[in-house]
PDB file of C-alpha atoms and ligand atoms in Angstrom:
ATOM      1  CA  MET A 282      -0.004  -0.004   0.004  1.00  0.00           C
ATOM      2  CA  SER A 283       1.371   3.432  -0.894  1.00  0.00           C
ATOM      3  CA  ASP A 284       1.676   6.105   1.776  1.00  0.00           C
ATOM      4  CA  LYS A 285      -0.467   8.607  -0.074  1.00  0.00           C
ATOM      5  CA  LEU A 286      -4.108   7.633  -0.188  1.00  0.00           C
ATOM      6  CA  THR A 287      -6.731   9.313  -2.322  1.00  0.00           C
ATOM      7  CA  PRO A 288      -9.878  10.326  -0.440  1.00  0.00           C
ATOM      8  CA  GLU A 289     -11.672   7.355  -2.017  1.00  0.00           C
ATOM      9  CA  GLN A 290      -9.005   4.908  -0.903  1.00  0.00           C
ATOM     10  CA  ARG A 291      -9.043   6.463   2.507  1.00  0.00           C
ATOM     11  CA  HIS A 292     -12.769   6.045   2.675  1.00  0.00           C
ATOM     12  CA  LYS A 293     -12.473   2.407   1.646  1.00  0.00           C
ATOM     13  CA  CYS A 294      -9.747   1.910   4.212  1.00  0.00           C
ATOM     14  CA  MET A 295     -11.930   3.476   6.865  1.00  0.00           C
ATOM     15  CA  SER A 296     -14.995   1.377   6.117  1.00  0.00           C
ATOM     16  CA  HIS A 297     -12.763  -1.669   6.224  1.00  0.00           C
ATOM     17  CA  ILE A 298     -11.471  -0.664   9.637  1.00  0.00           C
ATOM     18  CA  ARG A 299     -14.923   0.051  10.965  1.00  0.00           C
ATOM     19  CA  ALA A 300     -16.341  -3.190   9.718  1.00  0.00           C
ATOM     20  CA  LYS A 301     -13.591  -5.180  11.368  1.00  0.00           C
ATOM     21  CA  ASP A 302     -13.218  -3.586  14.761  1.00  0.00           C
ATOM     22  CA  THR A 303     -14.762  -0.443  16.151  1.00  0.00           C
ATOM     23  CA  LYS A 304     -12.755  -0.203  19.343  1.00  0.00           C
ATOM     24  CA  PRO A 305     -11.418   3.381  19.444  1.00  0.00           C
ATOM     25  CA  GLU A 306      -7.784   2.384  20.148  1.00  0.00           C
ATOM     26  CA  VAL A 307      -7.780  -0.077  17.296  1.00  0.00           C
ATOM     27  CA  VAL A 308      -9.301   2.456  14.892  1.00  0.00           C
ATOM     28  CA  VAL A 309      -6.597   4.997  15.701  1.00  0.00           C
ATOM     29  CA  ARG A 310      -3.738   2.478  15.558  1.00  0.00           C
ATOM     30  CA  LYS A 311      -4.802   1.074  12.212  1.00  0.00           C
ATOM     31  CA  TRP A 312      -5.201   4.538  10.790  1.00  0.00           C
ATOM     32  CA  LEU A 313      -1.764   5.675  11.907  1.00  0.00           C
ATOM     33  CA  TRP A 314      -0.169   2.492  10.600  1.00  0.00           C
ATOM     34  CA  ALA A 315      -1.854   2.897   7.215  1.00  0.00           C
ATOM     35  CA  GLU A 316      -0.668   6.522   7.139  1.00  0.00           C
ATOM     36  CA  GLY A 317       2.902   5.320   7.504  1.00  0.00           C
ATOM     37  CA  PHE A 318       3.473   6.355  11.122  1.00  0.00           C
ATOM     38  CA  ARG A 319       5.358   3.905  13.262  1.00  0.00           C
ATOM     39  CA  TYR A 320       4.783   3.644  16.982  1.00  0.00           C
ATOM     40  CA  ARG A 321       5.016   1.411  19.996  1.00  0.00           C
ATOM     41  CA  LEU A 322       2.367   0.181  22.371  1.00  0.00           C
ATOM     42  CA  TYR A 323       2.516  -0.309  26.135  1.00  0.00           C
ATOM     43  CA  VAL A 324       5.869   1.322  26.783  1.00  0.00           C
ATOM     44  CA  LYS A 325       6.732   0.713  30.400  1.00  0.00           C
ATOM     45  CA  GLY A 326       7.501   3.552  32.764  1.00  0.00           C
ATOM     46  CA  LEU A 327       5.619   6.321  30.974  1.00  0.00           C
ATOM     47  CA  PRO A 328       2.996   8.262  32.959  1.00  0.00           C
ATOM     48  CA  GLY A 329      -0.594   7.207  32.415  1.00  0.00           C
ATOM     49  CA  SER A 330       0.283   4.217  30.183  1.00  0.00           C
ATOM     50  CA  PRO A 331      -0.364   5.957  26.853  1.00  0.00           C
ATOM     51  CA  ASP A 332      -2.093   3.950  24.131  1.00  0.00           C
ATOM     52  CA  ILE A 333       0.440   4.932  21.480  1.00  0.00           C
ATOM     53  CA  VAL A 334       4.044   6.049  21.903  1.00  0.00           C
ATOM     54  CA  MET A 335       6.236   7.692  19.264  1.00  0.00           C
ATOM     55  CA  LYS A 336       9.434   7.895  21.230  1.00  0.00           C
ATOM     56  CA  LYS A 337      11.494   9.350  18.393  1.00  0.00           C
ATOM     57  CA  TYR A 338       9.249  12.412  18.296  1.00  0.00           C
ATOM     58  CA  LYS A 339       8.612  12.513  22.048  1.00  0.00           C
ATOM     59  CA  THR A 340       4.913  12.098  21.427  1.00  0.00           C
ATOM     60  CA  VAL A 341       2.282  10.085  23.236  1.00  0.00           C
ATOM     61  CA  ILE A 342      -1.320   9.586  22.219  1.00  0.00           C
ATOM     62  CA  PHE A 343      -4.115   8.908  24.674  1.00  0.00           C
ATOM     63  CA  ILE A 344      -7.417   7.578  23.425  1.00  0.00           C
ATOM     64  CA  ASN A 345      -9.818   8.519  26.155  1.00  0.00           C
ATOM     65  CA  GLY A 346     -13.230   7.161  26.965  1.00  0.00           C
ATOM     66  CA  CYS A 347     -15.493  10.191  27.515  1.00  0.00           C
ATOM     67  CA  PHE A 348     -17.160   8.845  30.642  1.00  0.00           C
ATOM     68  CA  TRP A 349     -14.114   7.631  32.554  1.00  0.00           C
ATOM     69  CA  HIS A 350     -11.985  10.637  31.715  1.00  0.00           C
ATOM     70  CA  GLY A 351     -14.755  13.197  32.239  1.00  0.00           C
ATOM     71  CA  HIS A 352     -14.773  14.752  28.778  1.00  0.00           C
ATOM     72  CA  ASN A 353     -16.115  18.340  29.047  1.00  0.00           C
ATOM     73  CA  LEU A 354     -17.147  17.741  32.621  1.00  0.00           C
ATOM     74  CA  VAL A 355     -17.059  20.960  34.605  1.00  0.00           C
ATOM     75  CA  TYR A 356     -15.685  20.462  38.083  1.00  0.00           C
ATOM     76  CA  ARG A 357     -14.787  23.448  40.241  1.00  0.00           C
ATOM     77  CA  GLY A 358     -13.754  21.533  43.330  1.00  0.00           C
ATOM     78  CA  GLU A 359     -15.375  19.864  46.287  1.00  0.00           C
ATOM     79  CA  ASN A 360     -18.797  21.074  47.461  1.00  0.00           C
ATOM     80  CA  GLU A 361     -19.345  22.766  44.122  1.00  0.00           C
ATOM     81  CA  ASP A 362     -21.827  21.760  41.489  1.00  0.00           C
ATOM     82  CA  VAL A 363     -20.546  19.399  38.871  1.00  0.00           C
ATOM     83  CA  VAL A 364     -21.889  20.147  35.433  1.00  0.00           C
ATOM     84  CA  ASP A 365     -21.866  17.014  33.364  1.00  0.00           C
ATOM     85  CA  SER A 366     -21.657  17.062  29.591  1.00  0.00           C
ATOM     86  CA  LYS A 367     -23.289  15.403  26.624  1.00  0.00           C
ATOM     87  CA  CYS A 368     -20.701  12.644  26.506  1.00  0.00           C
ATOM     88  CA  CYS A 369     -20.045  12.316  30.234  1.00  0.00           C
ATOM     89  CA  ARG A 370     -23.324  11.931  32.091  1.00  0.00           C
ATOM     90  CA  ILE A 371     -22.966  11.355  35.814  1.00  0.00           C
ATOM     91  CA  PRO A 372     -25.262   8.474  36.870  1.00  0.00           C
ATOM     92  CA  LYS A 373     -28.263   9.494  38.953  1.00  0.00           C
ATOM     93  CA  THR A 374     -27.559   6.802  41.509  1.00  0.00           C
ATOM     94  CA  ARG A 375     -24.436   6.815  43.683  1.00  0.00           C
ATOM     95  CA  THR A 376     -23.769  10.233  42.208  1.00  0.00           C
ATOM     96  CA  ASP A 377     -21.134  11.230  44.759  1.00  0.00           C
ATOM     97  CA  PHE A 378     -19.204   8.035  44.172  1.00  0.00           C
ATOM     98  CA  TRP A 379     -19.102   8.647  40.437  1.00  0.00           C
ATOM     99  CA  ILE A 380     -18.190  12.284  40.742  1.00  0.00           C
ATOM    100  CA  GLN A 381     -15.315  11.385  43.030  1.00  0.00           C
ATOM    101  CA  LYS A 382     -14.135   8.594  40.784  1.00  0.00           C
ATOM    102  CA  ILE A 383     -14.245  10.584  37.563  1.00  0.00           C
ATOM    103  CA  THR A 384     -12.794  13.804  38.945  1.00  0.00           C
ATOM    104  CA  ARG A 385      -9.945  11.786  40.425  1.00  0.00           C
ATOM    105  CA  ASN A 386      -9.270  10.385  36.959  1.00  0.00           C
ATOM    106  CA  MET A 387      -9.347  13.898  35.513  1.00  0.00           C
ATOM    107  CA  GLN A 388      -6.857  15.144  38.088  1.00  0.00           C
ATOM    108  CA  ARG A 389      -4.564  12.218  37.391  1.00  0.00           C
ATOM    109  CA  ASP A 390      -4.782  12.904  33.635  1.00  0.00           C
ATOM    110  CA  TYR A 391      -3.937  16.549  34.205  1.00  0.00           C
ATOM    111  CA  VAL A 392      -0.912  15.719  36.348  1.00  0.00           C
ATOM    112  CA  ASN A 393       0.293  13.254  33.710  1.00  0.00           C
ATOM    113  CA  VAL A 394      -0.022  15.780  30.892  1.00  0.00           C
ATOM    114  CA  MET A 395       1.994  18.267  32.949  1.00  0.00           C
ATOM    115  CA  ARG A 396       4.697  15.675  33.566  1.00  0.00           C
ATOM    116  CA  TYR A 397       5.039  15.128  29.820  1.00  0.00           C
ATOM    117  CA  LYS A 398       5.045  18.822  29.034  1.00  0.00           C
ATOM    118  CA  ARG A 399       7.743  19.519  31.594  1.00  0.00           C
ATOM    119  CA  ALA A 400       9.852  16.798  30.001  1.00  0.00           C
ATOM    120  CA  GLY A 401       9.348  18.364  26.559  1.00  0.00           C
ATOM    121  CA  TRP A 402       6.979  15.706  25.269  1.00  0.00           C
ATOM    122  CA  HIS A 403       3.875  16.212  23.148  1.00  0.00           C
ATOM    123  CA  VAL A 404       0.583  14.834  24.385  1.00  0.00           C
ATOM    124  CA  LEU A 405      -2.213  14.219  21.909  1.00  0.00           C
ATOM    125  CA  THR A 406      -5.631  13.172  23.146  1.00  0.00           C
ATOM    126  CA  VAL A 407      -8.318  11.599  21.033  1.00  0.00           C
ATOM    127  CA  TRP A 408     -11.756  11.405  22.622  1.00  0.00           C
ATOM    128  CA  GLU A 409     -14.074   8.500  22.034  1.00  0.00           C
ATOM    129  CA  CYS A 410     -16.897  10.849  20.924  1.00  0.00           C
ATOM    130  CA  GLN A 411     -14.647  12.306  18.213  1.00  0.00           C
ATOM    131  CA  LEU A 412     -14.535   8.918  16.564  1.00  0.00           C
ATOM    132  CA  LYS A 413     -18.283   8.535  16.297  1.00  0.00           C
ATOM    133  CA  GLY A 414     -19.861   8.703  12.878  1.00  0.00           C
ATOM    134  CA  ARG A 415     -17.928   8.027   9.725  1.00  0.00           C
ATOM    135  CA  GLU A 416     -17.382  11.644   8.659  1.00  0.00           C
ATOM    136  CA  GLN A 417     -16.403  12.849  12.108  1.00  0.00           C
ATOM    137  CA  GLN A 418     -14.089   9.907  12.572  1.00  0.00           C
ATOM    138  CA  LEU A 419     -12.335  10.641   9.293  1.00  0.00           C
ATOM    139  CA  GLN A 420     -11.932  14.301  10.240  1.00  0.00           C
ATOM    140  CA  THR A 421     -10.549  13.429  13.665  1.00  0.00           C
ATOM    141  CA  LEU A 422      -8.041  10.993  12.218  1.00  0.00           C
ATOM    142  CA  MET A 423      -6.926  13.370   9.498  1.00  0.00           C
ATOM    143  CA  ALA A 424      -6.466  16.117  12.092  1.00  0.00           C
ATOM    144  CA  LEU A 425      -4.401  13.692  14.158  1.00  0.00           C
ATOM    145  CA  SER A 426      -2.148  12.904  11.181  1.00  0.00           C
ATOM    146  CA  HIS A 427      -1.749  16.622  10.602  1.00  0.00           C
ATOM    147  CA  LYS A 428      -0.695  17.233  14.214  1.00  0.00           C
ATOM    148  CA  ILE A 429       1.822  14.405  14.156  1.00  0.00           C
ATOM    149  CA  ASN A 430       3.243  15.669  10.864  1.00  0.00           C
ATOM    150  CA  SER A 431       3.777  19.131  12.301  1.00  0.00           C
ATOM    151  CA  ILE A 432       5.495  17.663  15.345  1.00  0.00           C
ATOM    152  CA  ILE A 433       7.786  15.691  13.039  1.00  0.00           C
ATOM    153  CA  LEU A 434       8.530  18.765  10.902  1.00  0.00           C
ATOM    154  CA  ASP A 435       9.257  20.862  13.991  1.00  0.00           C
ATOM    155  CA  SER A 436      11.695  18.244  15.211  1.00  0.00           C
ATOM    156  CA  TYR A 437      13.765  18.788  12.043  1.00  0.00           C
ATOM    157  CA  ARG A 438      13.928  22.569  12.448  1.00  0.00           C
ATOM    158  CA  LEU A 439      17.173  24.242  13.373  1.00  0.00           C
ATOM    159  CA  PRO A 440      17.543  25.316  16.975  1.00  0.00           C
ATOM    160  CA  LYS A 441      15.969  28.694  17.804  1.00  0.00           C
ATOM    161  CA  ARG A 442      19.281  30.579  18.088  1.00  0.00           C
ATOM    162  CA  TYR A 443      19.839  30.266  14.330  1.00  0.00           C
ATOM    163  CA  ASP A 444      16.706  32.293  13.721  1.00  0.00           C
ATOM    164  CA  PHE A 445      18.594  35.464  14.629  1.00  0.00           C
ATOM    165  CA  GLU A 446      21.566  35.066  12.314  1.00  0.00           C
ATOM    166  CA  PRO A 447      20.004  36.308   9.077  1.00  0.00           C
ATOM    167  CA  GLU A 448      18.904  39.525  10.843  1.00  0.00           C
ATOM    168  CA  GLU A 449      22.452  40.195  12.093  1.00  0.00           C
ATOM    169  CA  GLU A 450      23.774  39.613   8.610  1.00  0.00           C
ATOM    170  CA  MET A 451      21.231  42.029   7.209  1.00  0.00           C
ATOM    171  CA  ALA A 452      22.284  44.701   9.711  1.00  0.00           C
ATOM    172  CA  MET A 453      25.958  44.293   8.720  1.00  0.00           C
ATOM    173  CA  VAL A 454      25.154  44.569   5.054  1.00  0.00           C
ATOM    174  CA  ALA A 455      23.119  47.682   5.673  1.00  0.00           C
ATOM    175  CA  GLU A 456      25.923  49.297   7.672  1.00  0.00           C
ATOM    176  CA  GLU A 457      28.543  48.506   5.045  1.00  0.00           C
ATOM    177  CA  SER A 458      26.488  49.936   2.242  1.00  0.00           C
ATOM    178  CA  PHE A 459      25.876  53.026   4.330  1.00  0.00           C
ATOM    179  CA  ASP A 460      29.628  53.523   4.830  1.00  0.00           C
ATOM    180  CA  TYR A 461      30.227  52.887   1.201  1.00  0.00           C
ATOM    181  CA  GLY A 462      27.701  55.511   0.217  1.00  0.00           C
ATOM    182  CA  LYS A 463      29.441  58.109   2.419  1.00  0.00           C
ATOM    183  CA  LYS A 464      32.795  57.720   0.704  1.00  0.00           C
TER     184      LYS A 464
HETATM  185 ZN1   ZN B1195     -16.601  13.169  24.494  1.00  0.00          ZN
END
């Protein structure tokens, strides 16, 4: 299979994936593989056990279930109202238990993301709800490819300090020509 897929091929590829296995992690993995990205699964010792690891580009991908990870859940702290969202509905029974459980997961996720960021890693999160419906799924996956590609491109860029050199050169040229004009 070639790396570049036409939209039609992509569509075919997607329907094939969906027909075979609709588990969100599997959908994302198969997509990335077909797009030519290489990754590892279950890398030990990384915070939060990410679903997909691209060590070379210091990138991890989490595929989050909306309920367990409290997607769009608004939580302002203890004794405050929790506003649940379309994709994370807090059950009406044992409400306190669920709120505690889910907000604890959210806090843990947040701490993990911070740990990666401090270490200079990229964290990409795909939400379960973003993979629902064929069109939305395709858009989510294409956006994911796009993000990974920009991370890869950035990793090839020269270090920041080189950005200033052309300007210094320009200043020197300008000064010289000024002197030259005076003579
Ligand atoms: Zn969601």
